[in-house]
Coordinates of N, CA, C and O and ligand atoms in Angstrom, one line a residue:
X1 N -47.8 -11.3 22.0 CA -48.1 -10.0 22.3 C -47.9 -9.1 21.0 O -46.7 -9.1 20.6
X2 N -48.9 -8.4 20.4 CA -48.4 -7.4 19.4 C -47.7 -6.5 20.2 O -47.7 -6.1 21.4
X3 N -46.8 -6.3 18.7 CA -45.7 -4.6 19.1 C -46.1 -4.0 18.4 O -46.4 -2.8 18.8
X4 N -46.2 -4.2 17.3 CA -46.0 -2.9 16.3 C -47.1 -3.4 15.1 O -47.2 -4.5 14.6
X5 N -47.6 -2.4 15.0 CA -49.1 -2.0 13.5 C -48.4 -1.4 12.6 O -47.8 -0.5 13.1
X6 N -48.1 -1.6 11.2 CA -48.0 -0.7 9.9 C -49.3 -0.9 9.2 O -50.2 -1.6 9.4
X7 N -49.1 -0.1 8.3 CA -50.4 0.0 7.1 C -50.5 -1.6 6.7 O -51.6 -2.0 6.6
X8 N -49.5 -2.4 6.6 CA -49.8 -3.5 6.1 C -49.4 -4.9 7.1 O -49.8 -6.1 6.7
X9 N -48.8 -4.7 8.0 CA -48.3 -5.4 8.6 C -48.6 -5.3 9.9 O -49.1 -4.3 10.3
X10 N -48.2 -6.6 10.8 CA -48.2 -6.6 12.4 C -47.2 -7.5 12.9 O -46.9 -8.6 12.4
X11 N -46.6 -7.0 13.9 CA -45.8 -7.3 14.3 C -45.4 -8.2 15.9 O -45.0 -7.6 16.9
X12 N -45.4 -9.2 15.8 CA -45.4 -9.5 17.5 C -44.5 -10.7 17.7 O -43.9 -11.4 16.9
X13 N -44.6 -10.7 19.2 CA -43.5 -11.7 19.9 C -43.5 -12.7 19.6 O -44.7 -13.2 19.4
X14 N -42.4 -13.6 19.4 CA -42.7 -14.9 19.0 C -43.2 -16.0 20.1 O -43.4 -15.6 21.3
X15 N -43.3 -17.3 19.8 CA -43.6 -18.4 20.5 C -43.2 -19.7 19.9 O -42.8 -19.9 18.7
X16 N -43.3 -20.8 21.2 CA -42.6 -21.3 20.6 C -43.6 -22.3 19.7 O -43.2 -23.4 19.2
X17 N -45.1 -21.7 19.7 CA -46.0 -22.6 18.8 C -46.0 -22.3 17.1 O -46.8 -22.8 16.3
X18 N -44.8 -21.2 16.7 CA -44.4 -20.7 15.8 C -43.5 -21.1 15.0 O -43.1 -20.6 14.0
X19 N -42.8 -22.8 15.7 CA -41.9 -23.6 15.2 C -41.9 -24.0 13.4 O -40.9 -24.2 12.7
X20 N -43.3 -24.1 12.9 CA -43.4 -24.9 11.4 C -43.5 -23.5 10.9 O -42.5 -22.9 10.5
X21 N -44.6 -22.7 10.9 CA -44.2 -21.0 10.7 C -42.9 -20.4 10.1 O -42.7 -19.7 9.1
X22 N -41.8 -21.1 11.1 CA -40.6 -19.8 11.2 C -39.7 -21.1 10.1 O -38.8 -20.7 9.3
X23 N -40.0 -22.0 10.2 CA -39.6 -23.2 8.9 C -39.1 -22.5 7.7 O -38.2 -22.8 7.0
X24 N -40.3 -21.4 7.8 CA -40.6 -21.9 5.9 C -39.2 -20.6 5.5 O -38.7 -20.4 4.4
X25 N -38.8 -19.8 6.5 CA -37.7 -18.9 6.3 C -36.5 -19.7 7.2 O -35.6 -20.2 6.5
X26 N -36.5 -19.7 8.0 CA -35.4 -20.2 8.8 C -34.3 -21.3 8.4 O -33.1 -21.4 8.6
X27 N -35.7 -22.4 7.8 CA -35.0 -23.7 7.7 C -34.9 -23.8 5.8 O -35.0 -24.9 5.2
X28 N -34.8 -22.4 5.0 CA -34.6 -22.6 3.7 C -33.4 -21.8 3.7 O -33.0 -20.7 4.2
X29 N -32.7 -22.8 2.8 CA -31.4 -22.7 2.0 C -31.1 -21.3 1.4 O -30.2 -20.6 1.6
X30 N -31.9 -21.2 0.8 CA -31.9 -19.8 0.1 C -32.3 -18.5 0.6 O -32.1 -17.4 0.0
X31 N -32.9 -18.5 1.7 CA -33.4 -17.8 2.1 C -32.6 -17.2 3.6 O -32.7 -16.1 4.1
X32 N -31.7 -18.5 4.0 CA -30.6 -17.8 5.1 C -29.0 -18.0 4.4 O -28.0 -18.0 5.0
X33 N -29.1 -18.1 3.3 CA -27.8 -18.1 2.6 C -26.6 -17.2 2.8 O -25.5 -17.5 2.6
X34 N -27.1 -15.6 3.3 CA -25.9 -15.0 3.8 C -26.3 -14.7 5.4 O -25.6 -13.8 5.9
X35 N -27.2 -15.4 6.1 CA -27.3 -15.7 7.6 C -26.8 -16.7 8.4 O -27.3 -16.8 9.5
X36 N -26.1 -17.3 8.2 CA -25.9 -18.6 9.2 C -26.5 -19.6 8.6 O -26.8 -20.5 9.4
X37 N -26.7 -19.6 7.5 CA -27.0 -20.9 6.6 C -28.4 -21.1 7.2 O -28.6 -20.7 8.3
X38 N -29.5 -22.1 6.3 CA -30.7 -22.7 7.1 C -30.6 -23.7 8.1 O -29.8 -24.7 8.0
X39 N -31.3 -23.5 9.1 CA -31.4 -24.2 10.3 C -32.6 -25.5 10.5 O -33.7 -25.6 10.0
X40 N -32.0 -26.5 11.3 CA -32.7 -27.8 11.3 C -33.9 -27.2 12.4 O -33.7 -26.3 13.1
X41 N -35.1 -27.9 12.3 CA -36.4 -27.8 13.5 C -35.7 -27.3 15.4 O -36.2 -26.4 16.1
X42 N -34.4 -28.3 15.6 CA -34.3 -28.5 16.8 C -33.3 -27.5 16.6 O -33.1 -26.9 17.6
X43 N -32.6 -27.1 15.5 CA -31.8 -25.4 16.0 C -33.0 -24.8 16.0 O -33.5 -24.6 17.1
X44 N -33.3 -24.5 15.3 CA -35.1 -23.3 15.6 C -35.3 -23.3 16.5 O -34.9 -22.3 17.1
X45 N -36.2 -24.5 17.4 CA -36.7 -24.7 18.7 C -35.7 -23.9 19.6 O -36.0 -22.9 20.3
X46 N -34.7 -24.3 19.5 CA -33.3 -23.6 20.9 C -33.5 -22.4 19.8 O -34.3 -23.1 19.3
X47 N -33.4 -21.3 19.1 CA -33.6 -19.9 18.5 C -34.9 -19.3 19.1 O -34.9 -18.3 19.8
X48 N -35.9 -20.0 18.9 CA -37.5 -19.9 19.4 C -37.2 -19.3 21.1 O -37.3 -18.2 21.5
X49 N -36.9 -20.3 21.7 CA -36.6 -19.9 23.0 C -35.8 -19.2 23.6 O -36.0 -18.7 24.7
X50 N -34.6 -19.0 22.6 CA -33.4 -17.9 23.1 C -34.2 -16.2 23.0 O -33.9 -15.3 23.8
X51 N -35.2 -16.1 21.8 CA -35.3 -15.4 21.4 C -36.9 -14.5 22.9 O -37.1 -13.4 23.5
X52 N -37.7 -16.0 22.7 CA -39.0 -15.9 23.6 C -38.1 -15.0 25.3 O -38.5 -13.9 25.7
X53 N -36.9 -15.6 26.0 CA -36.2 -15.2 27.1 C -35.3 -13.4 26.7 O -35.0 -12.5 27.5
X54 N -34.9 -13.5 25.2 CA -35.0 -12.4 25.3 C -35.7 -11.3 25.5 O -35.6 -10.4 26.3
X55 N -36.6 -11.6 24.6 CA -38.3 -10.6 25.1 C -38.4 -10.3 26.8 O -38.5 -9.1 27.2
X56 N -38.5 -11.5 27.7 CA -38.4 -11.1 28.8 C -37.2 -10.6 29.2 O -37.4 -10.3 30.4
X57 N -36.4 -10.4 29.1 CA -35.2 -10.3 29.9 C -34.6 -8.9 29.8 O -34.2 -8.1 30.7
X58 N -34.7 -8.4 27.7 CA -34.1 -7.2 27.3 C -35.0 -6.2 27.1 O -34.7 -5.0 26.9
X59 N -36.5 -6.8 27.3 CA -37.6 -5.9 26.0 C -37.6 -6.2 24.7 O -38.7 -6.3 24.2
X60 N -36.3 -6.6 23.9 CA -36.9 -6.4 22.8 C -36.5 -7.5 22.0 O -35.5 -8.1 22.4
X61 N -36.8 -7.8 21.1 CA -36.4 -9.3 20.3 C -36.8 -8.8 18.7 O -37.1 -7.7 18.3
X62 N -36.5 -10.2 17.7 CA -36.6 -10.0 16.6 C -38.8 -10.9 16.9 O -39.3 -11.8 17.6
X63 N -39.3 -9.9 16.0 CA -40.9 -10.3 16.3 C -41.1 -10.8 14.8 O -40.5 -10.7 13.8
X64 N -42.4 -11.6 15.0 CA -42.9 -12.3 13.9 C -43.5 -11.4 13.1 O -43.8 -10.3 13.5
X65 N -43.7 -11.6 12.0 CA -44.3 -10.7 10.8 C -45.6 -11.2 10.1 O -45.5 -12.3 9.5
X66 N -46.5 -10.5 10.0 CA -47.7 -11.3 9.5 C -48.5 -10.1 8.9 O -48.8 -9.0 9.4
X67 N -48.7 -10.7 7.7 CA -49.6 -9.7 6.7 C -51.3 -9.1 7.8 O -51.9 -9.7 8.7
X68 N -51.5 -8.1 7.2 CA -52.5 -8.0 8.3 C -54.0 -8.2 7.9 O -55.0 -8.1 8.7
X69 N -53.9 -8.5 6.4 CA -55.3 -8.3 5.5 C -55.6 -10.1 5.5 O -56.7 -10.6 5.7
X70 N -54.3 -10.9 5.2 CA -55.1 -12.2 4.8 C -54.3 -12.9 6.6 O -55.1 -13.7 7.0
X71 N -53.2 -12.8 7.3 CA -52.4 -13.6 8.5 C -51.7 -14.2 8.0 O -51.7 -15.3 8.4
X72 N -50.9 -13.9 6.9 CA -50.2 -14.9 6.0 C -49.1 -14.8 7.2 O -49.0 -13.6 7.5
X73 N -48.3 -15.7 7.9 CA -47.0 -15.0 8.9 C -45.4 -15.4 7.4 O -45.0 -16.4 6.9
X74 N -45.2 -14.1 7.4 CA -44.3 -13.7 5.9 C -42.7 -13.3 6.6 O -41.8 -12.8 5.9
X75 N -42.4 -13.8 8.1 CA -41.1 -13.5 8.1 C -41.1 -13.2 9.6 O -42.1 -13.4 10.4
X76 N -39.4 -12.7 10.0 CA -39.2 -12.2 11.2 C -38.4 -10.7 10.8 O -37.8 -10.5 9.8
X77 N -38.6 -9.8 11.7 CA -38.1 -8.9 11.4 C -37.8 -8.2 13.3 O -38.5 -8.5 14.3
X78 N -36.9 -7.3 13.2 CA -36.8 -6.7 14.6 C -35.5 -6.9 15.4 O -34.6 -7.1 14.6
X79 N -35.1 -6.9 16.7 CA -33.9 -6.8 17.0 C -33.2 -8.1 18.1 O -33.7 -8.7 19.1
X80 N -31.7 -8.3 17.4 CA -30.8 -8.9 18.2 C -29.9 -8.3 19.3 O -29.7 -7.1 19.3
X81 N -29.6 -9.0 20.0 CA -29.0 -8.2 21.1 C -28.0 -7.6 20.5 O -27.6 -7.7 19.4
X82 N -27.6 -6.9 21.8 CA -26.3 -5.7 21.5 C -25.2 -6.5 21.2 O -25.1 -7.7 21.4
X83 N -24.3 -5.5 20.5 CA -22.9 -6.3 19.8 C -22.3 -5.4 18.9 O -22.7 -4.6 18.1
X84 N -20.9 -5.6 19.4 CA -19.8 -4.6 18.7 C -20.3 -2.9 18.9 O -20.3 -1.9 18.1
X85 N -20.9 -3.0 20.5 CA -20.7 -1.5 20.1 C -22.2 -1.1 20.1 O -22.5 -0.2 20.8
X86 N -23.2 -1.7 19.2 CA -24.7 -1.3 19.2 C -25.7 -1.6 20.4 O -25.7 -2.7 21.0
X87 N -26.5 -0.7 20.8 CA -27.5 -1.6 21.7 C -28.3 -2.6 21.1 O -28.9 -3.4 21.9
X88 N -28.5 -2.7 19.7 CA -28.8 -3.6 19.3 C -28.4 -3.7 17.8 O -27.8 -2.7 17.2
X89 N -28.8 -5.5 16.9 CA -28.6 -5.3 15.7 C -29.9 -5.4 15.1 O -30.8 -6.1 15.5
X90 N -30.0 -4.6 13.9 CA -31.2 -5.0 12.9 C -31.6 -6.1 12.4 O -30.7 -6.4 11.6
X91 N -32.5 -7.1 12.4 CA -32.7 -8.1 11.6 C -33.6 -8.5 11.0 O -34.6 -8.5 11.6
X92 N -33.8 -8.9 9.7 CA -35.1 -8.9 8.9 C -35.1 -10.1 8.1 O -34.5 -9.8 7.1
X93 N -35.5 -11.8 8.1 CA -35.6 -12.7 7.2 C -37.1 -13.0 6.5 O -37.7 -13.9 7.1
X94 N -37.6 -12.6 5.7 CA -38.8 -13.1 4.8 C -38.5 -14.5 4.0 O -37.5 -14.8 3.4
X95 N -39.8 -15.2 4.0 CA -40.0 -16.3 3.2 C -39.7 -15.9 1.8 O -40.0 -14.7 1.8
X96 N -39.4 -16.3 0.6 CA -39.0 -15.9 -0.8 C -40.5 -15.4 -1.3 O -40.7 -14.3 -1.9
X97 N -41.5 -16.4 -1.0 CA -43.0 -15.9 -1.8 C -43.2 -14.1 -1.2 O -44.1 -13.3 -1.5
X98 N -42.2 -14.0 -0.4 CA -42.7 -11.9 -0.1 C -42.0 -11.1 0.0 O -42.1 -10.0 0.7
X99 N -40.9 -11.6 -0.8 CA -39.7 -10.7 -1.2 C -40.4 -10.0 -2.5 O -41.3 -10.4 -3.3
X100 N -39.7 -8.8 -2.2 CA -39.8 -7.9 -3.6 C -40.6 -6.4 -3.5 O -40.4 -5.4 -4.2
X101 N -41.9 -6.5 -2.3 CA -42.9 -6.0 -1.9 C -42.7 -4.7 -1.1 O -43.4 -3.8 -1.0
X102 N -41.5 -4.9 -0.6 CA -41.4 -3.5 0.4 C -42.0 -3.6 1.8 O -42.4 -2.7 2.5
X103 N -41.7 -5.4 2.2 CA -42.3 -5.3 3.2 C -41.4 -5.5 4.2 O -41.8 -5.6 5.4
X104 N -40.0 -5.7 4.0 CA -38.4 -6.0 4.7 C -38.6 -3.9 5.4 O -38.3 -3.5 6.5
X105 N -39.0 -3.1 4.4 CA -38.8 -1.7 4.2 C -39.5 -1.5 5.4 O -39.0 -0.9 6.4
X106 N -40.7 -1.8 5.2 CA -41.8 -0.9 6.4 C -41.5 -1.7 7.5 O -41.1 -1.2 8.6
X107 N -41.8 -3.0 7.2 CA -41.2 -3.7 8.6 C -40.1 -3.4 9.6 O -40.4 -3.7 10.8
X108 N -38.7 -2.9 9.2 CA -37.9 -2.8 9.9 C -38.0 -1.1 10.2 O -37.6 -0.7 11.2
X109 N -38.4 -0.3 9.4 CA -38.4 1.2 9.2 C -39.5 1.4 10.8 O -39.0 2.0 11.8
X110 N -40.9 0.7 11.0 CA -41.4 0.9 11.9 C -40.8 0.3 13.3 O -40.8 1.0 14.3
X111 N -40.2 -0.9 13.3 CA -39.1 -1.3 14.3 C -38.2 0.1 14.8 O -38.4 0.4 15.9
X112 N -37.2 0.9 13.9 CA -36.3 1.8 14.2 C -37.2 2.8 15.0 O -36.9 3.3 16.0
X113 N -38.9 3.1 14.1 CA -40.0 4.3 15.2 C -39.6 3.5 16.6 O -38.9 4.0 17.5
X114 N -40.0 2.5 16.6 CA -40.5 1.4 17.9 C -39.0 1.4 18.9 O -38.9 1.1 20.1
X115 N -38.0 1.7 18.3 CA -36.8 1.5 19.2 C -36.3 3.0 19.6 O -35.8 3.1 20.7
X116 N -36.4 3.9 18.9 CA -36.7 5.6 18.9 C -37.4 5.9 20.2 O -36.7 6.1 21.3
X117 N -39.0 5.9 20.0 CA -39.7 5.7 21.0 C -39.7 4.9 22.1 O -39.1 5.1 23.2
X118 N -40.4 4.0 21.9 CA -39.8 3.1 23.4 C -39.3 2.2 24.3 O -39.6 1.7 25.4
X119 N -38.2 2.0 23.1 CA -37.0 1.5 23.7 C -35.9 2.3 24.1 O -34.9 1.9 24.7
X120 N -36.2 3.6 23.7 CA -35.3 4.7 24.4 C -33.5 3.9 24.0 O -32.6 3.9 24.7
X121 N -33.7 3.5 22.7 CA -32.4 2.9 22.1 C -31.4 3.9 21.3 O -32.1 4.7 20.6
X122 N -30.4 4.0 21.2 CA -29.5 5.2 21.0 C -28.8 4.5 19.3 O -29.0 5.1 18.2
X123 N -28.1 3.3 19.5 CA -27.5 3.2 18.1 C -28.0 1.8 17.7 O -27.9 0.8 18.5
X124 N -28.3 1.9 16.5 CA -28.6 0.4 15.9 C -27.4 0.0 15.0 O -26.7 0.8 14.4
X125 N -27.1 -1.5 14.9 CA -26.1 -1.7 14.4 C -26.7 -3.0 12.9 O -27.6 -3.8 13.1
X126 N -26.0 -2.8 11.8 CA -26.3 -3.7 10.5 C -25.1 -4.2 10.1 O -24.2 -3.4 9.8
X127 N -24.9 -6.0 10.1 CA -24.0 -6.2 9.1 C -24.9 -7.2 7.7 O -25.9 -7.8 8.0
X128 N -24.4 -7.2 6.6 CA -24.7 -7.8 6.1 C -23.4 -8.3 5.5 O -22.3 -7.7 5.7
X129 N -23.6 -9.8 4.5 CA -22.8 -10.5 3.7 C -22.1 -9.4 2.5 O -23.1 -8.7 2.0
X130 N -21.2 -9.1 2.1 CA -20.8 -8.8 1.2 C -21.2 -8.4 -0.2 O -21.1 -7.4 -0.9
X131 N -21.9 -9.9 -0.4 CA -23.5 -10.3 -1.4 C -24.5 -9.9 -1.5 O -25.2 -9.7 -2.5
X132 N -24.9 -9.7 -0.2 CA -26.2 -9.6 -0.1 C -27.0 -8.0 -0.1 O -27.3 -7.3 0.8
X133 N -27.1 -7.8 -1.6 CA -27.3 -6.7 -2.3 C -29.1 -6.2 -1.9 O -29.3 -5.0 -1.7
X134 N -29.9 -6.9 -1.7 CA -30.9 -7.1 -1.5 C -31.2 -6.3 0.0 O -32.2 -5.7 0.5
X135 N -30.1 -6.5 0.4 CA -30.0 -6.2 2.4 C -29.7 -5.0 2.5 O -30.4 -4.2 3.2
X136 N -28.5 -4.6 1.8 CA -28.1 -3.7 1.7 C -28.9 -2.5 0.7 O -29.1 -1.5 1.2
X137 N -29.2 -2.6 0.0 CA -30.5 -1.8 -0.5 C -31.3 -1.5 0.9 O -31.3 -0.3 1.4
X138 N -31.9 -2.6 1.3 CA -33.1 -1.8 2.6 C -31.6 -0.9 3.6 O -31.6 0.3 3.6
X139 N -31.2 -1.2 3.9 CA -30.5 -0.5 4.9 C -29.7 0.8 4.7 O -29.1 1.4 5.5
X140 N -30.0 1.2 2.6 CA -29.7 2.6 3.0 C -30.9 3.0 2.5 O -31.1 4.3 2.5
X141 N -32.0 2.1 2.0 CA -34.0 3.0 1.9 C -33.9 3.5 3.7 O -34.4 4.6 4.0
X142 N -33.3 2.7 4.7 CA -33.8 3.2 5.5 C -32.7 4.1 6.7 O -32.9 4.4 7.8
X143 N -31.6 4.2 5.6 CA -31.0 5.8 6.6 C -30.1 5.3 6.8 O -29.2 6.2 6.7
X144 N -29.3 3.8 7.2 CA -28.4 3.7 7.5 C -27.2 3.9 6.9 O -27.0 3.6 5.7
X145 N -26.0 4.3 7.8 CA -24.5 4.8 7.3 C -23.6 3.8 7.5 O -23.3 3.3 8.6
X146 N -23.0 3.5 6.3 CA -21.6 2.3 6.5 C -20.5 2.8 7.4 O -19.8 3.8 7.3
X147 N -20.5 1.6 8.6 CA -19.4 2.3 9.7 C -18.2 1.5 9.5 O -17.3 1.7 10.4
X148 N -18.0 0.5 8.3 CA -16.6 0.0 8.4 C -16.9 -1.4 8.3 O -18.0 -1.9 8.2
X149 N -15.6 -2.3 8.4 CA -15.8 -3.7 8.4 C -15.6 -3.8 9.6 O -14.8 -3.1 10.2
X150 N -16.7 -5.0 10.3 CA -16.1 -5.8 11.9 C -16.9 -7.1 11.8 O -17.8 -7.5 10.9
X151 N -16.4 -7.8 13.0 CA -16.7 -9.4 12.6 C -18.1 -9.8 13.3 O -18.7 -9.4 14.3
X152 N -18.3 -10.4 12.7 CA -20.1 -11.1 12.6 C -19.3 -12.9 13.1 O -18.4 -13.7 12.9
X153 N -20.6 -12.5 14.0 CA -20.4 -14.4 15.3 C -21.0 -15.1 14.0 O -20.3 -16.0 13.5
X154 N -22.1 -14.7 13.5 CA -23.0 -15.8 12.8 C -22.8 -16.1 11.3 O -23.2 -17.0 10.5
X155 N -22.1 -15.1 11.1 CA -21.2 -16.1 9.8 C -19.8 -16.4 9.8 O -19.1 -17.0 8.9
X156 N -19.2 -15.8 11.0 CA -18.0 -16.3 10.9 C -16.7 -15.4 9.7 O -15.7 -15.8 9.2
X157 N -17.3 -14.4 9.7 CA -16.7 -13.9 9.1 C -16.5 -11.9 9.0 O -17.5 -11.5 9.6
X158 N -15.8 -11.0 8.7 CA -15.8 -9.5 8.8 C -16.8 -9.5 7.9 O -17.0 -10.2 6.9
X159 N -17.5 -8.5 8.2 CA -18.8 -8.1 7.3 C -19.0 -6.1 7.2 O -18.8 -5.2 8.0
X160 N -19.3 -6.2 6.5 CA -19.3 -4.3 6.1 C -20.6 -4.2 7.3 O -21.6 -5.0 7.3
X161 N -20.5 -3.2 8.1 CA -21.1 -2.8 9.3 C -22.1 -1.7 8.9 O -21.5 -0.8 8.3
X162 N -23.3 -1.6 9.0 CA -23.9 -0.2 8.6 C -24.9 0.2 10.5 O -25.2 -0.5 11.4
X163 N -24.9 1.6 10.3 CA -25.3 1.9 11.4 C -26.1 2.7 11.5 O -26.1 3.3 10.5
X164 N -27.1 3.3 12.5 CA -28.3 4.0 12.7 C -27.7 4.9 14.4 O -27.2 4.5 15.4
X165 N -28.0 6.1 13.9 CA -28.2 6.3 15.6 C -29.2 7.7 16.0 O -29.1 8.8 15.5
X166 N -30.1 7.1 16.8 CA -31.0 7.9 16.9 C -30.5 9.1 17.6 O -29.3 9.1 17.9
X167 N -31.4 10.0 17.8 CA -31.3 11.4 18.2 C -32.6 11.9 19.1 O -32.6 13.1 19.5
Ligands
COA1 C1 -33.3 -8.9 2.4 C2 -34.8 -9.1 2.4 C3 -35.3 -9.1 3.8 C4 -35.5 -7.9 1.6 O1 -36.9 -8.1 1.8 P1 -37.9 -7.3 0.8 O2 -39.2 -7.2 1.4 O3 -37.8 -8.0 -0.6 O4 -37.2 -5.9 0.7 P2 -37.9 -4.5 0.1 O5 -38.9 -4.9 -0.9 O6 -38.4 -3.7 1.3 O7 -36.6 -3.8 -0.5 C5 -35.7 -4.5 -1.3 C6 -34.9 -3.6 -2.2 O8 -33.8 -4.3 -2.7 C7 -33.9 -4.3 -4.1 N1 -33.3 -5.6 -4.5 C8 -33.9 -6.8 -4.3 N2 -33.0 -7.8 -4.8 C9 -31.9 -7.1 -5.2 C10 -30.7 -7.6 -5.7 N3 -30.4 -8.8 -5.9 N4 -29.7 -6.6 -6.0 C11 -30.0 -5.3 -5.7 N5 -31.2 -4.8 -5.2 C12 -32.1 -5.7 -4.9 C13 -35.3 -4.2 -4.4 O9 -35.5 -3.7 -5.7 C14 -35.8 -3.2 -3.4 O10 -35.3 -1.9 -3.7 P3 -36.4 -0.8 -4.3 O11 -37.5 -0.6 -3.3 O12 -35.5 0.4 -4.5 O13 -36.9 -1.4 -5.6 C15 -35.3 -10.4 1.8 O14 -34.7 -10.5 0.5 C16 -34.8 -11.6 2.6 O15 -35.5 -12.1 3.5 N6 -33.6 -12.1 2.3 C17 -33.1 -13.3 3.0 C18 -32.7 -12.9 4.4 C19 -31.6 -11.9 4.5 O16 -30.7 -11.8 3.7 N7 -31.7 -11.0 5.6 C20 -30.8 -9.9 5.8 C21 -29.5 -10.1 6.4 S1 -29.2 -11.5 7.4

């Protein structure tokens, strides 16, 4: 199901026929290095479905990303469940060939319209790695305020917390 149209992108729910797709980010080394490390096919498949039961269950999930001029599918971007406090967390992974472009920017920037509007969602929550300079860049292009250190399930570790809250 599409959610969300930008100037360059589209945005929709996953499936689980999106398994080799979600590969080329999920299951690269470098590309989940400050996420929970890359994941094998059959972690994906159990993500794919955790993710597909959230859609039904919460409304809202992390959605696929696909260029809208050629269908190139260039990432996930969109929301994880609530935690520490947020109704939800921000999340954004691109394949390396479409980093650099501004498309982590518009992608998640239209997500926050989409959670504003109608998800009638109040605070969003961001941790990133320490490192991860790249992340942290988009998350103050797109407004967010550093709320402190708190601990992240998926790395295992306290992570600088950045936060959004709508109005
Ligand atoms: C983080 C990520 C989504 C950014 O995607 P993107 O489409 O390249 O992001 P954008 O182009 O919208 O913006 C990136 C900004 O960071 C800057 N940037 C990129 N690499 C950087 C680095 N190593 N140090 C500092 N700034 C950096 C860019 O210059 C850009 O800022 P600018 O618009 O002022 O020039 C992408 O790198 C990615 O998928 N990384 C792996 C997954 C990840 O770390 N996800 C987030 C947390 S789990």
């Amino acid at each position: 199901m599409r959610i969300i149209e930008t100037e360059r992108l589209i945005l929709r729910t996953l499936k689980m026929e999106d398994i080799d797709a979600v590969m080329n980010f999920w299951g690269d080394v470098e590309v989940m290095k400050y996420c929970g490390g890359a994941g094998t096919k059959e972690r994906e498949l159990k993500a794919l479905q955790y993710y597909i039961n959230m859609q039904k269950e919460r409304g809202f999930s992390p959605y696929l990303t696909v260029l809208k001029e050629s269908g190139e599918i260039i990432g996930v971007c969109g929301f994880n469940p609530p935690n520490n406090g947020y109704d939800t967390e921000l999340m954004y992974h691109l394949a390396k060939k479409y980093w650099g472009k501004g498309y982590a920017t518009e992608a998640a920037k239209a997500c926050i319209d989409y959670a504003k509007g109608q998800l009638k969602i109040k605070k969003i929550g961001a941790s990133i790695d320490p490192d991860n300079n790249a992340s942290q860049k988009v998350l103050e292009k797109l407004g967010f305020t550093y709320s402190g250190m708190k601990w992240c399930e998926e790395t295992n570790q306290d992570e600088p917390y950045f936060e959004m809250i709508l109005t």
